[in-house]
mmCIF file with all atom_site columns, C-alpha atoms in Angstrom:
data_model
loop_
_atom_site.group_PDB
_atom_site.id
_atom_site.type_symbol
_atom_site.label_atom_id
_atom_site.label_alt_id
_atom_site.label_comp_id
_atom_site.label_asym_id
_atom_site.label_entity_id
_atom_site.label_seq_id
_atom_site.pdbx_PDB_ins_code
_atom_site.Cartn_x
_atom_site.Cartn_y
_atom_site.Cartn_z
_atom_site.occupancy
_atom_site.B_iso_or_equiv
_atom_site.pdbx_formal_charge
_atom_site.auth_seq_id
_atom_site.auth_comp_id
_atom_site.auth_asym_id
_atom_site.auth_atom_id
_atom_site.pdbx_PDB_model_num
ATOM 1   C CA . UNK A 1 1   ? 8.277   12.135  -8.878  1.00 0.00 ? 1152 UNK A CA 1
ATOM 2   C CA . UNK A 1 2   ? 5.743   14.071  -11.953 1.00 0.00 ? 1153 UNK A CA 1
ATOM 3   C CA . UNK A 1 3   ? 1.959   13.881  -12.046 1.00 0.00 ? 1154 UNK A CA 1
ATOM 4   C CA . UNK A 1 4   ? 2.126   11.503  -14.907 1.00 0.00 ? 1155 UNK A CA 1
ATOM 5   C CA . UNK A 1 5   ? 4.560   8.953   -14.093 1.00 0.00 ? 1156 UNK A CA 1
ATOM 6   C CA . UNK A 1 6   ? 2.678   8.491   -10.256 1.00 0.00 ? 1157 UNK A CA 1
ATOM 7   C CA . UNK A 1 7   ? -0.735  8.225   -13.463 1.00 0.00 ? 1158 UNK A CA 1
ATOM 8   C CA . UNK A 1 8   ? 1.171   6.101   -15.311 1.00 0.00 ? 1159 UNK A CA 1
ATOM 9   C CA . UNK A 1 9   ? 2.161   3.636   -11.375 1.00 0.00 ? 1160 UNK A CA 1
ATOM 10  C CA . UNK A 1 10  ? -1.294  4.218   -10.270 1.00 0.00 ? 1161 UNK A CA 1
ATOM 11  C CA . UNK A 1 11  ? -3.237  2.263   -13.364 1.00 0.00 ? 1162 UNK A CA 1
ATOM 12  C CA . UNK A 1 12  ? -5.654  -0.232  -12.558 1.00 0.00 ? 1163 UNK A CA 1
ATOM 13  C CA . UNK A 1 13  ? -4.877  -2.448  -14.562 1.00 0.00 ? 1164 UNK A CA 1
ATOM 14  C CA . UNK A 1 14  ? -7.223  -5.850  -14.968 1.00 0.00 ? 1165 UNK A CA 1
ATOM 15  C CA . UNK A 1 15  ? -9.134  -7.877  -12.923 1.00 0.00 ? 1166 UNK A CA 1
ATOM 16  C CA . UNK A 1 16  ? -5.435  -10.998 -14.212 1.00 0.00 ? 1167 UNK A CA 1
ATOM 17  C CA . UNK A 1 17  ? -2.513  -7.906  -13.493 1.00 0.00 ? 1168 UNK A CA 1
ATOM 18  C CA . UNK A 1 18  ? -4.806  -7.032  -10.407 1.00 0.00 ? 1169 UNK A CA 1
ATOM 19  C CA . UNK A 1 19  ? -4.711  -10.939 -9.137  1.00 0.00 ? 1170 UNK A CA 1
ATOM 20  C CA . UNK A 1 20  ? -1.007  -10.384 -9.100  1.00 0.00 ? 1171 UNK A CA 1
ATOM 21  C CA . UNK A 1 21  ? -0.007  -7.475  -7.921  1.00 0.00 ? 1172 UNK A CA 1
ATOM 22  C CA . UNK A 1 22  ? -2.435  -8.971  -4.817  1.00 0.00 ? 1173 UNK A CA 1
ATOM 23  C CA . UNK A 1 23  ? -0.097  -11.925 -4.286  1.00 0.00 ? 1174 UNK A CA 1
ATOM 24  C CA . UNK A 1 24  ? 3.244   -8.974  -5.017  1.00 0.00 ? 1175 UNK A CA 1
ATOM 25  C CA . UNK A 1 25  ? 1.756   -7.138  -2.313  1.00 0.00 ? 1176 UNK A CA 1
ATOM 26  C CA . UNK A 1 26  ? 0.488   -10.015 0.216   1.00 0.00 ? 1177 UNK A CA 1
ATOM 27  C CA . UNK A 1 27  ? 4.648   -11.916 0.143   1.00 0.00 ? 1178 UNK A CA 1
ATOM 28  C CA . UNK A 1 28  ? 6.494   -8.234  0.544   1.00 0.00 ? 1179 UNK A CA 1
ATOM 29  C CA . UNK A 1 29  ? 4.245   -6.004  2.666   1.00 0.00 ? 1180 UNK A CA 1
ATOM 30  C CA . UNK A 1 30  ? 4.669   -6.647  6.325   1.00 0.00 ? 1181 UNK A CA 1
ATOM 31  C CA . UNK A 1 31  ? 9.155   -6.637  5.722   1.00 0.00 ? 1182 UNK A CA 1
ATOM 32  C CA . UNK A 1 32  ? 8.749   -3.588  3.510   1.00 0.00 ? 1183 UNK A CA 1
ATOM 33  C CA . UNK A 1 33  ? 6.587   -2.128  5.748   1.00 0.00 ? 1184 UNK A CA 1
ATOM 34  C CA . UNK A 1 34  ? 8.728   -2.863  9.016   1.00 0.00 ? 1185 UNK A CA 1
ATOM 35  C CA . UNK A 1 35  ? 11.819  -1.858  7.508   1.00 0.00 ? 1186 UNK A CA 1
ATOM 36  C CA . UNK A 1 36  ? 9.230   1.869   6.236   1.00 0.00 ? 1187 UNK A CA 1
ATOM 37  C CA . UNK A 1 37  ? 7.420   2.304   8.899   1.00 0.00 ? 1188 UNK A CA 1
ATOM 38  C CA . UNK A 1 38  ? 9.939   5.336   11.676  1.00 0.00 ? 1189 UNK A CA 1
ATOM 39  C CA . UNK A 1 39  ? 10.099  6.753   7.902   1.00 0.00 ? 1190 UNK A CA 1
ATOM 40  C CA . UNK A 1 40  ? 6.810   7.513   6.888   1.00 0.00 ? 1191 UNK A CA 1
ATOM 41  C CA . UNK A 1 41  ? 4.853   10.209  8.725   1.00 0.00 ? 1192 UNK A CA 1
ATOM 42  C CA . UNK A 1 42  ? 2.125   7.542   8.192   1.00 0.00 ? 1193 UNK A CA 1
ATOM 43  C CA . UNK A 1 43  ? 1.565   4.495   8.571   1.00 0.00 ? 1194 UNK A CA 1
ATOM 44  C CA . UNK A 1 44  ? -1.076  3.457   10.112  1.00 0.00 ? 1195 UNK A CA 1
ATOM 45  C CA . UNK A 1 45  ? -3.152  4.961   6.881   1.00 0.00 ? 1196 UNK A CA 1
ATOM 46  C CA . UNK A 1 46  ? -0.265  2.374   4.512   1.00 0.00 ? 1197 UNK A CA 1
ATOM 47  C CA . UNK A 1 47  ? -1.495  -0.350  6.446   1.00 0.00 ? 1198 UNK A CA 1
ATOM 48  C CA . UNK A 1 48  ? -5.397  0.353   6.759   1.00 0.00 ? 1199 UNK A CA 1
ATOM 49  C CA . UNK A 1 49  ? -4.645  0.675   2.564   1.00 0.00 ? 1200 UNK A CA 1
ATOM 50  C CA . UNK A 1 50  ? -3.267  -2.708  2.417   1.00 0.00 ? 1201 UNK A CA 1
ATOM 51  C CA . UNK A 1 51  ? -6.209  -3.715  4.814   1.00 0.00 ? 1202 UNK A CA 1
ATOM 52  C CA . UNK A 1 52  ? -8.329  -1.776  2.239   1.00 0.00 ? 1203 UNK A CA 1
ATOM 53  C CA . UNK A 1 53  ? -6.535  -3.523  -0.740  1.00 0.00 ? 1204 UNK A CA 1
ATOM 54  C CA . UNK A 1 54  ? -6.990  -6.953  0.394   1.00 0.00 ? 1205 UNK A CA 1
ATOM 55  C CA . UNK A 1 55  ? -11.182 -6.583  1.534   1.00 0.00 ? 1206 UNK A CA 1
ATOM 56  C CA . UNK A 1 56  ? -13.022 -8.211  -1.747  1.00 0.00 ? 1207 UNK A CA 1
ATOM 57  C CA . UNK A 1 57  ? -16.106 -5.641  -0.399  1.00 0.00 ? 1208 UNK A CA 1
ATOM 58  C CA . UNK A 1 58  ? -13.670 -2.555  -1.845  1.00 0.00 ? 1209 UNK A CA 1
ATOM 59  C CA . UNK A 1 59  ? -14.322 -2.233  -5.501  1.00 0.00 ? 1210 UNK A CA 1
ATOM 60  C CA . UNK A 1 60  ? -12.544 -3.418  -8.260  1.00 0.00 ? 1211 UNK A CA 1
ATOM 61  C CA . UNK A 1 61  ? -11.408 0.142   -9.829  1.00 0.00 ? 1212 UNK A CA 1
ATOM 62  C CA . UNK A 1 62  ? -10.044 0.700   -6.198  1.00 0.00 ? 1213 UNK A CA 1
ATOM 63  C CA . UNK A 1 63  ? -8.155  -2.159  -4.912  1.00 0.00 ? 1214 UNK A CA 1
ATOM 64  C CA . UNK A 1 64  ? -6.565  -1.802  -8.521  1.00 0.00 ? 1215 UNK A CA 1
ATOM 65  C CA . UNK A 1 65  ? -5.396  1.915   -7.617  1.00 0.00 ? 1216 UNK A CA 1
ATOM 66  C CA . UNK A 1 66  ? -4.394  0.842   -4.045  1.00 0.00 ? 1217 UNK A CA 1
ATOM 67  C CA . UNK A 1 67  ? -2.551  -2.796  -4.826  1.00 0.00 ? 1218 UNK A CA 1
ATOM 68  C CA . UNK A 1 68  ? -0.970  -0.230  -7.474  1.00 0.00 ? 1219 UNK A CA 1
ATOM 69  C CA . UNK A 1 69  ? 0.477   1.797   -5.063  1.00 0.00 ? 1220 UNK A CA 1
ATOM 70  C CA . UNK A 1 70  ? 1.225   -1.176  -2.658  1.00 0.00 ? 1221 UNK A CA 1
ATOM 71  C CA . UNK A 1 71  ? 3.091   -2.729  -4.833  1.00 0.00 ? 1222 UNK A CA 1
ATOM 72  C CA . UNK A 1 72  ? 5.350   0.165   -6.325  1.00 0.00 ? 1223 UNK A CA 1
ATOM 73  C CA . UNK A 1 73  ? 5.743   0.809   -2.270  1.00 0.00 ? 1224 UNK A CA 1
ATOM 74  C CA . UNK A 1 74  ? 6.838   -2.782  -2.342  1.00 0.00 ? 1225 UNK A CA 1
ATOM 75  C CA . UNK A 1 75  ? 9.154   -2.933  -5.234  1.00 0.00 ? 1226 UNK A CA 1
ATOM 76  C CA . UNK A 1 76  ? 12.849  -3.495  -4.134  1.00 0.00 ? 1227 UNK A CA 1
ATOM 77  C CA . UNK A 1 77  ? 14.258  -1.005  -7.540  1.00 0.00 ? 1228 UNK A CA 1
ATOM 78  C CA . UNK A 1 78  ? 11.856  2.188   -7.937  1.00 0.00 ? 1229 UNK A CA 1
ATOM 79  C CA . UNK A 1 79  ? 13.062  5.582   -8.256  1.00 0.00 ? 1230 UNK A CA 1
ATOM 80  C CA . UNK A 1 80  ? 14.506  6.048   -4.902  1.00 0.00 ? 1231 UNK A CA 1
ATOM 81  C CA . UNK A 1 81  ? 16.436  3.449   -3.734  1.00 0.00 ? 1232 UNK A CA 1
ATOM 82  C CA . UNK A 1 82  ? 14.496  2.858   -0.112  1.00 0.00 ? 1233 UNK A CA 1
ATOM 83  C CA . UNK A 1 83  ? 17.606  1.963   1.124   1.00 0.00 ? 1234 UNK A CA 1
ATOM 84  C CA . UNK A 1 84  ? 19.046  5.471   1.015   1.00 0.00 ? 1235 UNK A CA 1
ATOM 85  C CA . UNK A 1 85  ? 17.370  6.247   4.895   1.00 0.00 ? 1236 UNK A CA 1
ATOM 86  C CA . UNK A 1 86  ? 15.011  9.355   4.849   1.00 0.00 ? 1237 UNK A CA 1
ATOM 87  C CA . UNK A 1 87  ? 14.781  10.166  1.303   1.00 0.00 ? 1238 UNK A CA 1
ATOM 88  C CA . UNK A 1 88  ? 14.734  6.499   -0.422  1.00 0.00 ? 1239 UNK A CA 1
ATOM 89  C CA . UNK A 1 89  ? 11.178  7.132   0.594   1.00 0.00 ? 1240 UNK A CA 1
ATOM 90  C CA . UNK A 1 90  ? 10.175  10.021  -0.621  1.00 0.00 ? 1241 UNK A CA 1
ATOM 91  C CA . UNK A 1 91  ? 9.275   8.222   -3.960  1.00 0.00 ? 1242 UNK A CA 1
ATOM 92  C CA . UNK A 1 92  ? 6.235   4.987   -2.570  1.00 0.00 ? 1243 UNK A CA 1
ATOM 93  C CA . UNK A 1 93  ? 5.505   8.602   -0.224  1.00 0.00 ? 1244 UNK A CA 1
ATOM 94  C CA . UNK A 1 94  ? 4.456   10.771  -3.569  1.00 0.00 ? 1245 UNK A CA 1
ATOM 95  C CA . UNK A 1 95  ? 3.252   7.709   -4.952  1.00 0.00 ? 1246 UNK A CA 1
ATOM 96  C CA . UNK A 1 96  ? 1.216   6.520   -1.697  1.00 0.00 ? 1247 UNK A CA 1
ATOM 97  C CA . UNK A 1 97  ? -0.478  10.047  -1.005  1.00 0.00 ? 1248 UNK A CA 1
ATOM 98  C CA . UNK A 1 98  ? -1.993  10.774  -4.441  1.00 0.00 ? 1249 UNK A CA 1
ATOM 99  C CA . UNK A 1 99  ? -3.427  6.672   -4.506  1.00 0.00 ? 1250 UNK A CA 1
ATOM 100 C CA . UNK A 1 100 ? -4.934  8.105   -0.971  1.00 0.00 ? 1251 UNK A CA 1
ATOM 101 C CA . UNK A 1 101 ? -6.302  11.357  -2.716  1.00 0.00 ? 1252 UNK A CA 1
ATOM 102 C CA . UNK A 1 102 ? -8.500  8.896   -5.332  1.00 0.00 ? 1253 UNK A CA 1
ATOM 103 C CA . UNK A 1 103 ? -9.546  6.294   -2.732  1.00 0.00 ? 1254 UNK A CA 1
ATOM 104 C CA . UNK A 1 104 ? -9.210  8.003   0.844   1.00 0.00 ? 1255 UNK A CA 1
ATOM 105 C CA . UNK A 1 105 ? -13.278 7.952   1.434   1.00 0.00 ? 1256 UNK A CA 1
ATOM 106 C CA . UNK A 1 106 ? -13.129 3.963   0.876   1.00 0.00 ? 1257 UNK A CA 1
ATOM 107 C CA . UNK A 1 107 ? -10.513 3.089   3.464   1.00 0.00 ? 1258 UNK A CA 1
ATOM 108 C CA . UNK A 1 108 ? -13.544 1.765   5.919   1.00 0.00 ? 1259 UNK A CA 1
ATOM 109 C CA . UNK A 1 109 ? -12.757 1.575   10.020  1.00 0.00 ? 1260 UNK A CA 1
ATOM 110 C CA . UNK A 1 110 ? -12.731 -1.347  10.211  1.00 0.00 ? 1261 UNK A CA 1
ATOM 111 C CA . UNK A 1 111 ? -9.283  -1.477  8.259   1.00 0.00 ? 1262 UNK A CA 1
ATOM 112 C CA . UNK A 1 112 ? -7.319  1.528   10.900  1.00 0.00 ? 1263 UNK A CA 1
ATOM 113 C CA . UNK A 1 113 ? -9.315  -0.533  13.558  1.00 0.00 ? 1264 UNK A CA 1
ATOM 114 C CA . UNK A 1 114 ? -6.631  -4.260  11.956  1.00 0.00 ? 1265 UNK A CA 1
ATOM 115 C CA . UNK A 1 115 ? -4.386  -1.770  11.265  1.00 0.00 ? 1266 UNK A CA 1
ATOM 116 C CA . UNK A 1 116 ? -4.461  -0.379  14.736  1.00 0.00 ? 1267 UNK A CA 1
ATOM 117 C CA . UNK A 1 117 ? -3.877  -4.145  16.013  1.00 0.00 ? 1268 UNK A CA 1
ATOM 118 C CA . UNK A 1 118 ? -1.068  -4.841  14.591  1.00 0.00 ? 1269 UNK A CA 1
ATOM 119 C CA . UNK A 1 119 ? 0.664   -1.885  14.311  1.00 0.00 ? 1270 UNK A CA 1
ATOM 120 C CA . UNK A 1 120 ? -0.107  -2.169  18.188  1.00 0.00 ? 1271 UNK A CA 1
ATOM 121 C CA . UNK A 1 121 ? 0.863   -6.021  18.534  1.00 0.00 ? 1272 UNK A CA 1
ATOM 122 C CA . UNK A 1 122 ? 4.168   -4.971  16.561  1.00 0.00 ? 1273 UNK A CA 1
ATOM 123 C CA . UNK A 1 123 ? 4.486   -7.989  14.281  1.00 0.00 ? 1274 UNK A CA 1
ATOM 124 C CA . UNK A 1 124 ? 3.435   -9.707  10.766  1.00 0.00 ? 1275 UNK A CA 1
ATOM 125 C CA . UNK A 1 125 ? 0.193   -10.483 11.415  1.00 0.00 ? 1276 UNK A CA 1
ATOM 126 C CA . UNK A 1 126 ? -1.036  -13.886 9.913   1.00 0.00 ? 1277 UNK A CA 1
#
């Protein structure tokens, strides 16, 4: 996936767009994450990014970038179908990796603690 396509995907959008994206991510994140967790080498970071994206203390632009990346991750149809075992998540990994590079200093220790708690429990949070 080229940088131009990734750049388009990661546009944060306006507040209304972000709200719609957040609703979609909240609804679809955990089921998609559970399917992909074994195939994504940085599952802890993805879970922490989810908590960062829904944290109201995270700056709006950062939340928008994360919601866009996580929204792409949870889309049922994307550039490479996720049902294709390991290669199906390569485009998602590219988008998520780029988003992390842009915003990594905003993912706080508390986001990682929440991710660790959920990953240790191996169940969907409330």
